[in-house]
PDB file of C-alpha atoms and ligand atoms in Angstrom:
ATOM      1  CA  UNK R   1     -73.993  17.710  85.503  1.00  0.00           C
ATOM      2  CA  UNK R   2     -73.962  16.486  89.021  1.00  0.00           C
ATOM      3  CA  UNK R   3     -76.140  13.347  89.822  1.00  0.00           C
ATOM      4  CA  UNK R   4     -78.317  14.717  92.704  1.00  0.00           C
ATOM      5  CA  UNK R   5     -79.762  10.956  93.325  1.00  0.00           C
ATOM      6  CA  UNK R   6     -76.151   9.784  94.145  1.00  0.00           C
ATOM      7  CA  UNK R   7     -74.940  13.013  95.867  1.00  0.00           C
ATOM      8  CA  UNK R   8     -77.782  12.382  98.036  1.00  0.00           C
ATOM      9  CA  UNK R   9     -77.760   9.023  98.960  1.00  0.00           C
ATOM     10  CA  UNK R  10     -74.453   9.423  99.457  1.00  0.00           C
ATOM     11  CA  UNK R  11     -75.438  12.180 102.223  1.00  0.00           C
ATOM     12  CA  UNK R  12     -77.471  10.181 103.817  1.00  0.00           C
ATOM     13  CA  UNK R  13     -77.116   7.918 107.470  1.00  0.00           C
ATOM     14  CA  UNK R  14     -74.054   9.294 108.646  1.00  0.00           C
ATOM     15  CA  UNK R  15     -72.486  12.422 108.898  1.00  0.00           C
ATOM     16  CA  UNK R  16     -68.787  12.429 108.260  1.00  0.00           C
ATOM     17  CA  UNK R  17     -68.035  15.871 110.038  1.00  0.00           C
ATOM     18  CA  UNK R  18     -70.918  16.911 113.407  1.00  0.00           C
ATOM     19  CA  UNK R  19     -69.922  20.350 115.011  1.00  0.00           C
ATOM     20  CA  UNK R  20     -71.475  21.239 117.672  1.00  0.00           C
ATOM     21  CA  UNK R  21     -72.093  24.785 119.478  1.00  0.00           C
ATOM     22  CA  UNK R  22     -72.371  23.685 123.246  1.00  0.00           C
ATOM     23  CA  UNK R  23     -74.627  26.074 124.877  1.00  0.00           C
ATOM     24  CA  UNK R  24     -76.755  26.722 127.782  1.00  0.00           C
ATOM     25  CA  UNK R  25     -73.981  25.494 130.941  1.00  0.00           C
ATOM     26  CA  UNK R  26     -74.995  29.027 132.605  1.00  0.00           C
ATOM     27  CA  UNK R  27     -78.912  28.086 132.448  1.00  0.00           C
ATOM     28  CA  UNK R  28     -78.277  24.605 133.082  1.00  0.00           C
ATOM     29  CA  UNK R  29     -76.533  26.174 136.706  1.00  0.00           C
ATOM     30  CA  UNK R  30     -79.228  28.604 137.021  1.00  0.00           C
ATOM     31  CA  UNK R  31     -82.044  26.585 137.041  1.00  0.00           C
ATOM     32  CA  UNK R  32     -80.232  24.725 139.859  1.00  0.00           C
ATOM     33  CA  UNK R  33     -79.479  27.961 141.776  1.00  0.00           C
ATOM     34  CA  UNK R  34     -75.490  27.149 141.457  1.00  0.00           C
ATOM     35  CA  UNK R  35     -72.411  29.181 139.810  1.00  0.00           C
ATOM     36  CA  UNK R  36     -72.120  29.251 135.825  1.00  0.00           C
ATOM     37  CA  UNK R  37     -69.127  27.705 136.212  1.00  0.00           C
ATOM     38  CA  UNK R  38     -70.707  24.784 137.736  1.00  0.00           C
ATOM     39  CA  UNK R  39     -72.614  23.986 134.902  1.00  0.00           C
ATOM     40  CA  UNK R  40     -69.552  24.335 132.703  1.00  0.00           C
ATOM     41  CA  UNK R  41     -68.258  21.422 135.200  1.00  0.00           C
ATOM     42  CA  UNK R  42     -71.243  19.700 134.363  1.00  0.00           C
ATOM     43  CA  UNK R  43     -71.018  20.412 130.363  1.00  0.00           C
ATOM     44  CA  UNK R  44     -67.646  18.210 130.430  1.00  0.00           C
ATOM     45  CA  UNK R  45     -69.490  14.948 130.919  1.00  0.00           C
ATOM     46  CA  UNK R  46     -72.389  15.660 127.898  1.00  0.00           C
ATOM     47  CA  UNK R  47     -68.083  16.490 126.184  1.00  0.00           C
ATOM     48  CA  UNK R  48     -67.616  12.551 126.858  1.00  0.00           C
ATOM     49  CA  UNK R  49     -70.985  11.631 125.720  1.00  0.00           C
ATOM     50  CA  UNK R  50     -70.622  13.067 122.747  1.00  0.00           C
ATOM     51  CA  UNK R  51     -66.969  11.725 122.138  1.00  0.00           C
ATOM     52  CA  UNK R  52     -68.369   8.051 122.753  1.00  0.00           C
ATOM     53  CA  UNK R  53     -71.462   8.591 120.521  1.00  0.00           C
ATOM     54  CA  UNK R  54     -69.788  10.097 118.040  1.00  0.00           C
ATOM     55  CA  UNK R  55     -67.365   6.872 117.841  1.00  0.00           C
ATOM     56  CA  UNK R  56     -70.213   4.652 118.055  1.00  0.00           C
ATOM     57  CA  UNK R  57     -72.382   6.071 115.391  1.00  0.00           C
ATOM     58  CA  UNK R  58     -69.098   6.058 112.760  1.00  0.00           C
ATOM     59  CA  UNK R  59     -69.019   9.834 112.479  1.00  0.00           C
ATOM     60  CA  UNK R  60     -65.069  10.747 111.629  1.00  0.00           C
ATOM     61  CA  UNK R  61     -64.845  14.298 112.629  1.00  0.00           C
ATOM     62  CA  UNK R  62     -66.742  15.874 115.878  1.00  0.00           C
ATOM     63  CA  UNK R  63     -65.857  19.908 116.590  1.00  0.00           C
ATOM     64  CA  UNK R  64     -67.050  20.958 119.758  1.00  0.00           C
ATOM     65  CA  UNK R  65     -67.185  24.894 119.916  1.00  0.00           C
ATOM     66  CA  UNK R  66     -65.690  25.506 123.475  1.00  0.00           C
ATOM     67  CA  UNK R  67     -64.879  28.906 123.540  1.00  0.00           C
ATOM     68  CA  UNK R  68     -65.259  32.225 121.267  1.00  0.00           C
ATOM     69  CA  UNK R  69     -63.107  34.983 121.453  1.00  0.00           C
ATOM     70  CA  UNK R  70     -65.874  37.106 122.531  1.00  0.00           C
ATOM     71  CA  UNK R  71     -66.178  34.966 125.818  1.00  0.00           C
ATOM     72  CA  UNK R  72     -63.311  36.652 127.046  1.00  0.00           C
ATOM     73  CA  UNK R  73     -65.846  39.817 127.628  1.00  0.00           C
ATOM     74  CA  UNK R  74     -66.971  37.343 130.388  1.00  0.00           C
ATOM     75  CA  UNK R  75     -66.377  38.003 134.132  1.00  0.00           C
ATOM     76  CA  UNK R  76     -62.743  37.088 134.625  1.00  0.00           C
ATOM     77  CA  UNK R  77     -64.073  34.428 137.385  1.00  0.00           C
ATOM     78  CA  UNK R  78     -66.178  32.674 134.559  1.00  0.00           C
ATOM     79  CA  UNK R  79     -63.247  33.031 132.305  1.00  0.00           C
ATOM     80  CA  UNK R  80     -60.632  32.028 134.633  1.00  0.00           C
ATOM     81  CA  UNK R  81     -62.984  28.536 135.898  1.00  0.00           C
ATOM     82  CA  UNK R  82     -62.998  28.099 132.211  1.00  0.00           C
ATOM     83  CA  UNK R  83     -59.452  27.532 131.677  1.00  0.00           C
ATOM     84  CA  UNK R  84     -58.903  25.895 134.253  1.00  0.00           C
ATOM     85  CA  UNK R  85     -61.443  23.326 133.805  1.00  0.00           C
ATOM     86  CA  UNK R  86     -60.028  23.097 129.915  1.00  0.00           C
ATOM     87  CA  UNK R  87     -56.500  22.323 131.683  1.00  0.00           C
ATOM     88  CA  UNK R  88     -57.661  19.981 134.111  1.00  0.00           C
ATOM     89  CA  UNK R  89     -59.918  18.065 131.636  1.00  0.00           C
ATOM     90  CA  UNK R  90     -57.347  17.672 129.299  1.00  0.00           C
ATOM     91  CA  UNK R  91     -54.972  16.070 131.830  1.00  0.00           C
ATOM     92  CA  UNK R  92     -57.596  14.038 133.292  1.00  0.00           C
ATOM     93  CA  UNK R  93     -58.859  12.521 129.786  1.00  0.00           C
ATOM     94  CA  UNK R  94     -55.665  12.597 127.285  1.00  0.00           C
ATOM     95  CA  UNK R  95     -55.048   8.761 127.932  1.00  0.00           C
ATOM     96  CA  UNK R  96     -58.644   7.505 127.792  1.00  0.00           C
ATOM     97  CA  UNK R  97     -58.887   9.678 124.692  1.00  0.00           C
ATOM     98  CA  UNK R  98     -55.714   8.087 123.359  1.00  0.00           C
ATOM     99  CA  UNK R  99     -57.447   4.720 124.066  1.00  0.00           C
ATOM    100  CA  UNK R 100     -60.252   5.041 122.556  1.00  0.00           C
ATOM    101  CA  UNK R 101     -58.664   6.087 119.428  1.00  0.00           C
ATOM    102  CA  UNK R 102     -59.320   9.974 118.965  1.00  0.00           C
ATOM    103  CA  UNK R 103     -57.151  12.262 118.033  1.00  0.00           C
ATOM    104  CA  UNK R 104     -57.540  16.017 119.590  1.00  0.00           C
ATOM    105  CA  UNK R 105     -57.088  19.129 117.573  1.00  0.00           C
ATOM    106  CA  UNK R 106     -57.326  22.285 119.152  1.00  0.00           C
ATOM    107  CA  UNK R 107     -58.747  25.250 116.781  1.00  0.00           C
ATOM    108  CA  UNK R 108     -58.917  28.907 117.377  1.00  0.00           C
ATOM    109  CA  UNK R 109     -55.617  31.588 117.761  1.00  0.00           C
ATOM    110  CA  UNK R 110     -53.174  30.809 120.305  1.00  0.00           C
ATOM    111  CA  UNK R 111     -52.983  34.228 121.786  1.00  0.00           C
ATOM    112  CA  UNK R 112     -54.170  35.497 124.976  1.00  0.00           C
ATOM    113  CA  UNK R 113     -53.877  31.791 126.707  1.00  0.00           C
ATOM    114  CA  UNK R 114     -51.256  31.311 129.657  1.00  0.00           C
ATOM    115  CA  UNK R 115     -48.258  29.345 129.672  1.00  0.00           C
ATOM    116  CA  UNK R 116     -50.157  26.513 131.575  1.00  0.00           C
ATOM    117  CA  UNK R 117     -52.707  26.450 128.679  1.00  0.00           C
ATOM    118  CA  UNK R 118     -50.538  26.474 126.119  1.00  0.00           C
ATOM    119  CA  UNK R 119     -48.615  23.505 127.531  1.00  0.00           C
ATOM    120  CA  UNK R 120     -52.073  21.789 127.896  1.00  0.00           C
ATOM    121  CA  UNK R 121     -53.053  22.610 124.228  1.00  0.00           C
ATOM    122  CA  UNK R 122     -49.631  20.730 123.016  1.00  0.00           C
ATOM    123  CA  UNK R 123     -50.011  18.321 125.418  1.00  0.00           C
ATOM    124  CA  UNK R 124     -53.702  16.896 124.307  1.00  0.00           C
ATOM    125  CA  UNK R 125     -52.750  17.004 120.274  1.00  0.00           C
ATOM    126  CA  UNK R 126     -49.246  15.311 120.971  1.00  0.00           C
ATOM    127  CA  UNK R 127     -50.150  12.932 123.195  1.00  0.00           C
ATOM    128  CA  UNK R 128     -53.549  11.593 120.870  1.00  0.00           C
ATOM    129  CA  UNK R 129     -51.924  12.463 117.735  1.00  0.00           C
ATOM    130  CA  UNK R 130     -52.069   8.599 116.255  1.00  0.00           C
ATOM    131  CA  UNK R 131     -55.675   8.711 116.664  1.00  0.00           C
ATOM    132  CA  UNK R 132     -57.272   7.112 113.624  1.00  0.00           C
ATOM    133  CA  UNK R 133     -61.036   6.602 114.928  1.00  0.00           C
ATOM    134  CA  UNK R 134     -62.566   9.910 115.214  1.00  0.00           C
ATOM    135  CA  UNK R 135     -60.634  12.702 114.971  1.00  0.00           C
ATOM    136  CA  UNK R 136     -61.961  15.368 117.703  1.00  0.00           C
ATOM    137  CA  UNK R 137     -61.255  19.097 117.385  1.00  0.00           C
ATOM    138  CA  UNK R 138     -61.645  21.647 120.153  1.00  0.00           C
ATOM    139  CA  UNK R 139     -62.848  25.109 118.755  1.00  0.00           C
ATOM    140  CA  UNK R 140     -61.092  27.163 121.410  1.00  0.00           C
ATOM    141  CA  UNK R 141     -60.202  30.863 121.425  1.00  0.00           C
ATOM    142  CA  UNK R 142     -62.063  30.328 118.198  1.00  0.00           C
ATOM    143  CA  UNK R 143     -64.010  33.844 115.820  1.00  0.00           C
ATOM    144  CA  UNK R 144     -65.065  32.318 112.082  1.00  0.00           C
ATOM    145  CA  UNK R 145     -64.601  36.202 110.826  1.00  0.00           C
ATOM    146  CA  UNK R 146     -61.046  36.492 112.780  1.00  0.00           C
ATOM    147  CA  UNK R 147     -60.188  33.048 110.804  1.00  0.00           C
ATOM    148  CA  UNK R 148     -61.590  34.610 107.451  1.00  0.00           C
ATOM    149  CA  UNK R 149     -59.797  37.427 107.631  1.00  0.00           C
ATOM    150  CA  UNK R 150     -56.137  36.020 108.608  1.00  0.00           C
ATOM    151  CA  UNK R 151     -56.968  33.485 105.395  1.00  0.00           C
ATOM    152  CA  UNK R 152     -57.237  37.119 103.537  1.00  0.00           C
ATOM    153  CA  UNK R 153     -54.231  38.476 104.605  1.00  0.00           C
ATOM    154  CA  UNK R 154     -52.139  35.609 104.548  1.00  0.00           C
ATOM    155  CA  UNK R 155     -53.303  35.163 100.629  1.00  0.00           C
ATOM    156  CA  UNK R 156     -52.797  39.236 100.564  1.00  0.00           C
ATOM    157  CA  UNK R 157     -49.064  38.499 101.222  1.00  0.00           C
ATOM    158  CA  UNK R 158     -48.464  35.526  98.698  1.00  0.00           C
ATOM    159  CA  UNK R 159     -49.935  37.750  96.018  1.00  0.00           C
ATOM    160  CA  UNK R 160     -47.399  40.027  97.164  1.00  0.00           C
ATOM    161  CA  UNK R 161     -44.502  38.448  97.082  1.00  0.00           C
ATOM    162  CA  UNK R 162     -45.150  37.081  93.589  1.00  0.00           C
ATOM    163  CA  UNK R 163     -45.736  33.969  94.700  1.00  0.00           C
ATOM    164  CA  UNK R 164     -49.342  33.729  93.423  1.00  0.00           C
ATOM    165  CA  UNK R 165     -51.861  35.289  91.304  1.00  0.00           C
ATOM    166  CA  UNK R 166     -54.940  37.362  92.617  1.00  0.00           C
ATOM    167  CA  UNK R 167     -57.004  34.889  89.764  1.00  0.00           C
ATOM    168  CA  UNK R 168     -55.507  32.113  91.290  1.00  0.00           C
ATOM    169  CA  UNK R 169     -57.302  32.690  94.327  1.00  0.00           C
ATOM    170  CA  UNK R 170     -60.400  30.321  94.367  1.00  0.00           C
ATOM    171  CA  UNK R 171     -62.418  28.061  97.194  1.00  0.00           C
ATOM    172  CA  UNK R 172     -60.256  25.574  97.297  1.00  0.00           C
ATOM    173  CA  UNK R 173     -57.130  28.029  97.742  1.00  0.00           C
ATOM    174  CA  UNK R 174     -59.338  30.300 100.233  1.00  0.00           C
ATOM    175  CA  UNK R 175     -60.034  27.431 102.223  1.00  0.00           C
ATOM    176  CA  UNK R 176     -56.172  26.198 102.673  1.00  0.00           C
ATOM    177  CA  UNK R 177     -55.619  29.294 104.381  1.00  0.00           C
ATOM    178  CA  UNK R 178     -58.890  28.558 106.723  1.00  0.00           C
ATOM    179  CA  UNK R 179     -57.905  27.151 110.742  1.00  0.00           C
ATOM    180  CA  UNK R 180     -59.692  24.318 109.193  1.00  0.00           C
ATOM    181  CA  UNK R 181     -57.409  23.494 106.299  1.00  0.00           C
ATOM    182  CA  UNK R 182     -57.522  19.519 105.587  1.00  0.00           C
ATOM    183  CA  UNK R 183     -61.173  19.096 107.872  1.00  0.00           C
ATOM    184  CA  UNK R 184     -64.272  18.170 105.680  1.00  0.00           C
ATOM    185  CA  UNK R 185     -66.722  20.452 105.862  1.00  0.00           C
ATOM    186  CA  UNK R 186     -69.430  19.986 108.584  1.00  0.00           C
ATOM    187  CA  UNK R 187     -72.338  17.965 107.742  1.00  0.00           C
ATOM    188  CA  UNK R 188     -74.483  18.843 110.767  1.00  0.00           C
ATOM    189  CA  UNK R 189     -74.587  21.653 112.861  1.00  0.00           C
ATOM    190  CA  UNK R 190     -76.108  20.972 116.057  1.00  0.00           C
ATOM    191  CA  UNK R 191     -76.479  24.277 118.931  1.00  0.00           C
ATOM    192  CA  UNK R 192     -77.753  23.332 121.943  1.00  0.00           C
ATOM    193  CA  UNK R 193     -80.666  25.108 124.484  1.00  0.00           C
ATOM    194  CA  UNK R 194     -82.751  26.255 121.283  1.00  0.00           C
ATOM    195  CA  UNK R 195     -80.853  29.160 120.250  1.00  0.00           C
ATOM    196  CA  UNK R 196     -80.852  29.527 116.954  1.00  0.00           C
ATOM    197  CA  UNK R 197     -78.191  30.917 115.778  1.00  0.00           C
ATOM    198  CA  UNK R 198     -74.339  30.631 114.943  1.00  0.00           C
ATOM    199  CA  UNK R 199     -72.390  33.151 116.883  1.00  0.00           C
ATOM    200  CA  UNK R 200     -68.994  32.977 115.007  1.00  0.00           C
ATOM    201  CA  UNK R 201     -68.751  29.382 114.475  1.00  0.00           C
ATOM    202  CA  UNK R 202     -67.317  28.103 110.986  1.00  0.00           C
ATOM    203  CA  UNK R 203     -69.369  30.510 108.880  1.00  0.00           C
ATOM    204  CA  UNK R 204     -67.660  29.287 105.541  1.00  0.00           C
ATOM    205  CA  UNK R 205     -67.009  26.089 106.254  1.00  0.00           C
ATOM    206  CA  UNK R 206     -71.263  25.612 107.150  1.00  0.00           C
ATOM    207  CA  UNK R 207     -72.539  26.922 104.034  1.00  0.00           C
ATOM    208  CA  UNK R 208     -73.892  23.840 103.121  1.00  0.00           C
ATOM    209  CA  UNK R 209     -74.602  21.956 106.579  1.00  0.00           C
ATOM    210  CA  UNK R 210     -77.864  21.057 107.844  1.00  0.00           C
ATOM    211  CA  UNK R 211     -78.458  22.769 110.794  1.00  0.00           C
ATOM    212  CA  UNK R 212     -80.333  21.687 114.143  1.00  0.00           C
ATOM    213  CA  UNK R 213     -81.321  23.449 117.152  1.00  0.00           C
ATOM    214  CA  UNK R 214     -83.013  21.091 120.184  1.00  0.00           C
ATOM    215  CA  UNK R 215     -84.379  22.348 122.762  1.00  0.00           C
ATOM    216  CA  UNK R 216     -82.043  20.742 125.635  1.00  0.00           C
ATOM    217  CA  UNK R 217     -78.850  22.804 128.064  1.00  0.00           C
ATOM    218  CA  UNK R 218     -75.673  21.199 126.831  1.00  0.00           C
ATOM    219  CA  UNK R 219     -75.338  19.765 130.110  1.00  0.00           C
ATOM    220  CA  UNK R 220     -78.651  17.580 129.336  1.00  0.00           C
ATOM    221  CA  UNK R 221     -77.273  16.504 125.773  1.00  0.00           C
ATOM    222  CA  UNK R 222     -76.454  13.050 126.287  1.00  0.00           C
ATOM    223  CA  UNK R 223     -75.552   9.672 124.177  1.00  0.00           C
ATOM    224  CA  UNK R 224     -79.777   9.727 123.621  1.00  0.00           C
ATOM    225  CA  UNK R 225     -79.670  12.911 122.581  1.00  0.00           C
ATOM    226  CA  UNK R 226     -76.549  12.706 119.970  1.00  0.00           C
ATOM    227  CA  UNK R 227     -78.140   9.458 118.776  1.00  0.00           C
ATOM    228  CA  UNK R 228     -81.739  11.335 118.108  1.00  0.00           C
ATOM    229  CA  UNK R 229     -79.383  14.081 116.063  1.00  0.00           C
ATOM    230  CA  UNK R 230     -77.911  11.514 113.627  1.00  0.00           C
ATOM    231  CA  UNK R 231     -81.741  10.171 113.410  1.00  0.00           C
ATOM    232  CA  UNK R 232     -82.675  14.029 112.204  1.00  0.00           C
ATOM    233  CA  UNK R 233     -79.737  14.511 110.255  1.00  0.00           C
ATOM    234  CA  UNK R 234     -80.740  11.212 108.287  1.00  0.00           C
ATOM    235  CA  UNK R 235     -84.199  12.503 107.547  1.00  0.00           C
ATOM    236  CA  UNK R 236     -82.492  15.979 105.853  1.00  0.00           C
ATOM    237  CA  UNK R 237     -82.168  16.053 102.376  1.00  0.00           C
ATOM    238  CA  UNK R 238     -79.353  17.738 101.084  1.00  0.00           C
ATOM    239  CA  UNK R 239     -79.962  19.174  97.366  1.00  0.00           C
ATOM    240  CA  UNK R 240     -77.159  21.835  97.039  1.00  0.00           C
ATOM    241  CA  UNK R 241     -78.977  24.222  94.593  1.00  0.00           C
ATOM    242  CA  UNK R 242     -79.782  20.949  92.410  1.00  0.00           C
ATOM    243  CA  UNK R 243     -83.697  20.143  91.814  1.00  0.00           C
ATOM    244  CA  UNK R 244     -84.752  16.328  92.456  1.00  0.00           C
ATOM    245  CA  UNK R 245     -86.479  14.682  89.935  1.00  0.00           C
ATOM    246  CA  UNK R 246     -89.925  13.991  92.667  1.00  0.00           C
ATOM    247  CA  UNK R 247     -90.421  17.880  92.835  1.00  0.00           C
TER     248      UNK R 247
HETATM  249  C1  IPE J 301     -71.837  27.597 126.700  1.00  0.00           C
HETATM  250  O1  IPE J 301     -72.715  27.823 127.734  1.00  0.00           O
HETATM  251  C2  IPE J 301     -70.403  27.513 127.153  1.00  0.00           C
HETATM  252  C3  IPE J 301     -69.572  28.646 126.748  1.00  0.00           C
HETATM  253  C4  IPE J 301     -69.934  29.647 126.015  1.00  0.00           C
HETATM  254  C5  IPE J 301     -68.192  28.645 127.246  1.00  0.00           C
HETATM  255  P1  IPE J 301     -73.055  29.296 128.219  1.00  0.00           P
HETATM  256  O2  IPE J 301     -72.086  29.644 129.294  1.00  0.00           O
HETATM  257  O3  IPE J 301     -73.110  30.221 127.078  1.00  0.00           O
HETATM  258  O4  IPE J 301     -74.490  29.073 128.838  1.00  0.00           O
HETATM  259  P2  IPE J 301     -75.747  30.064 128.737  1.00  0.00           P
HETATM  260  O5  IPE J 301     -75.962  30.353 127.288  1.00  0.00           O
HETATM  261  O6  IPE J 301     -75.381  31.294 129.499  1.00  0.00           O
HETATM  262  O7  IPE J 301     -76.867  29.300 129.349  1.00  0.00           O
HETATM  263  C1  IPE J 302     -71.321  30.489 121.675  1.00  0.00           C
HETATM  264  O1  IPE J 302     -72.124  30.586 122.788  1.00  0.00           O
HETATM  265  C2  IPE J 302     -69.929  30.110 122.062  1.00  0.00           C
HETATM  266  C3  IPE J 302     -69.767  28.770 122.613  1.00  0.00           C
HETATM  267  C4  IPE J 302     -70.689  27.879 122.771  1.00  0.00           C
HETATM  268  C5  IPE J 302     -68.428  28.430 123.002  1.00  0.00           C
HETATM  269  P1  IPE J 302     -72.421  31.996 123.515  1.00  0.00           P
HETATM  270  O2  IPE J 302     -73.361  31.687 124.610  1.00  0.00           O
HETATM  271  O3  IPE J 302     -71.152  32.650 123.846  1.00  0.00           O
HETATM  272  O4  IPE J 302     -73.115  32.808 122.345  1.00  0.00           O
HETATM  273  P2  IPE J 302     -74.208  33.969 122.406  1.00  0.00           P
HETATM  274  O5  IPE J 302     -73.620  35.060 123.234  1.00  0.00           O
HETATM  275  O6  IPE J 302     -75.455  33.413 123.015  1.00  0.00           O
HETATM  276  O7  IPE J 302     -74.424  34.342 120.962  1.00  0.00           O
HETATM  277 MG1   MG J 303     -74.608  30.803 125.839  1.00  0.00          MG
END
């Protein structure tokens, strides 16, 4: 039988693996009467924030959902500002990055991106790839039911071939196939500007993470506000199914 006391002390303070659904740049601009893509603009320095908090606090893995493949249905103006923000931030922060001792993943299917993206997306993950701090992984181009189902056909074809059985085929097999093959799974789940909900982000890998929804734009989530989260997350108690012995 497990031992719920240690899983959950153990689960305690820290989370090893924060992901983070960034929302509310367009309402942030709104409220200001600019663009959407200004508050995008703005979004990238609560990015930095977070980075630096994240480091500060010990947490080892930070995933920062920056773009679902439904956001292409965007105006092409939002999209386009989008990309080219991504590209310019990535230039502008790959050595500071570097410095500080992250190491950039990028996350999501490397279709529909231009050349000059492309080169961007190698660019960040070679150029921080000794990062042994915080490792920091860009959810980009990203669908958790596109991921699922590539995991499904790319175990479809092994069984196939001959190369495995259809028994063989268990979590920890499923998840090798996953984008996120070798990440822990997320601890805490954090979506900014009180929506509550998860719109395509790492549906298996969050079926145990504690989940948080404050009420601030992602432009307004700063150190303060990632340092309140990690207070939250250390008040959860994580049981897994299991009963404690206190209830
Ligand atoms: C999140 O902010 C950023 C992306 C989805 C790229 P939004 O652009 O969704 O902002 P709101 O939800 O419209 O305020
Ligand atoms: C989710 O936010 C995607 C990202 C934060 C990148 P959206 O703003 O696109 O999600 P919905 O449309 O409110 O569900
Ligand atoms: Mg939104």
């Amino acid at each position: 039988m497990r031992d719920i006391t240690a899983i959950m002390s153990r689960d305690r303070a820290i989370p090893k693996h924060v992901a983070i659904i960034m929302d509310g740049n367009g309402r942030w601009a709104k409220q200001r009467n600019k663009e959407r893509y200004e508050g995008h603009i703005a979004g990238v320095e609560s990015v930095r924030a977070a980075v630096r908090a994240a480091v500060r606090n010990g947490v080892e893995w930070l995933t920062l959902y920056a773009f679902s493949t439904e956001n292409w249905g965007r105006p092409t103006a939002e999209v386009d500002a989008i990309m080219e923000l991504f590209c310019r931030t990535v230039m502008g922060e790959a050595k500071e990055l570097a410095s500080q001792g992250v190491r950039v993943k990028v996350m999501g299917e490397r279709t529909r991106f231009s050349a000059e993206v492309l080169a961007m997306i190698d660019h960040i993950e070679r150029s921080t790839a000794e990062g042994a701090r915080l490792t920091l992984v860009l959810a980009f181009n990203y669908s958790a039911r596109r991921e699922i189902i590539l995991a499904a056909q790319a175990l479809a074809e092994r069984v196939a071939k001959g190369d495995i059985r259809v028994d063989d085929i268990d979590e920890e097999l499923f998840a090798s196939e996953l984008m996120s093959s070798g990440m822990p799974d997320p601890d805490f789940v954090i979506r900014t500007s009180g929506e509550c909900r998860l719109s395509n982000f790492l549906l298996w890998q969050s079926s145990y993470a504690e989940l948080y929804f404050p009420d601030v734009l992602w432009p307004d989530f700063g150190e303060e506000a990632f340092d309140k989260a990690m207070e939250v997350y250390a008040q959860r108690e994580r049981r897994y199914g299991l009963v404690t012995e206190d209830c």
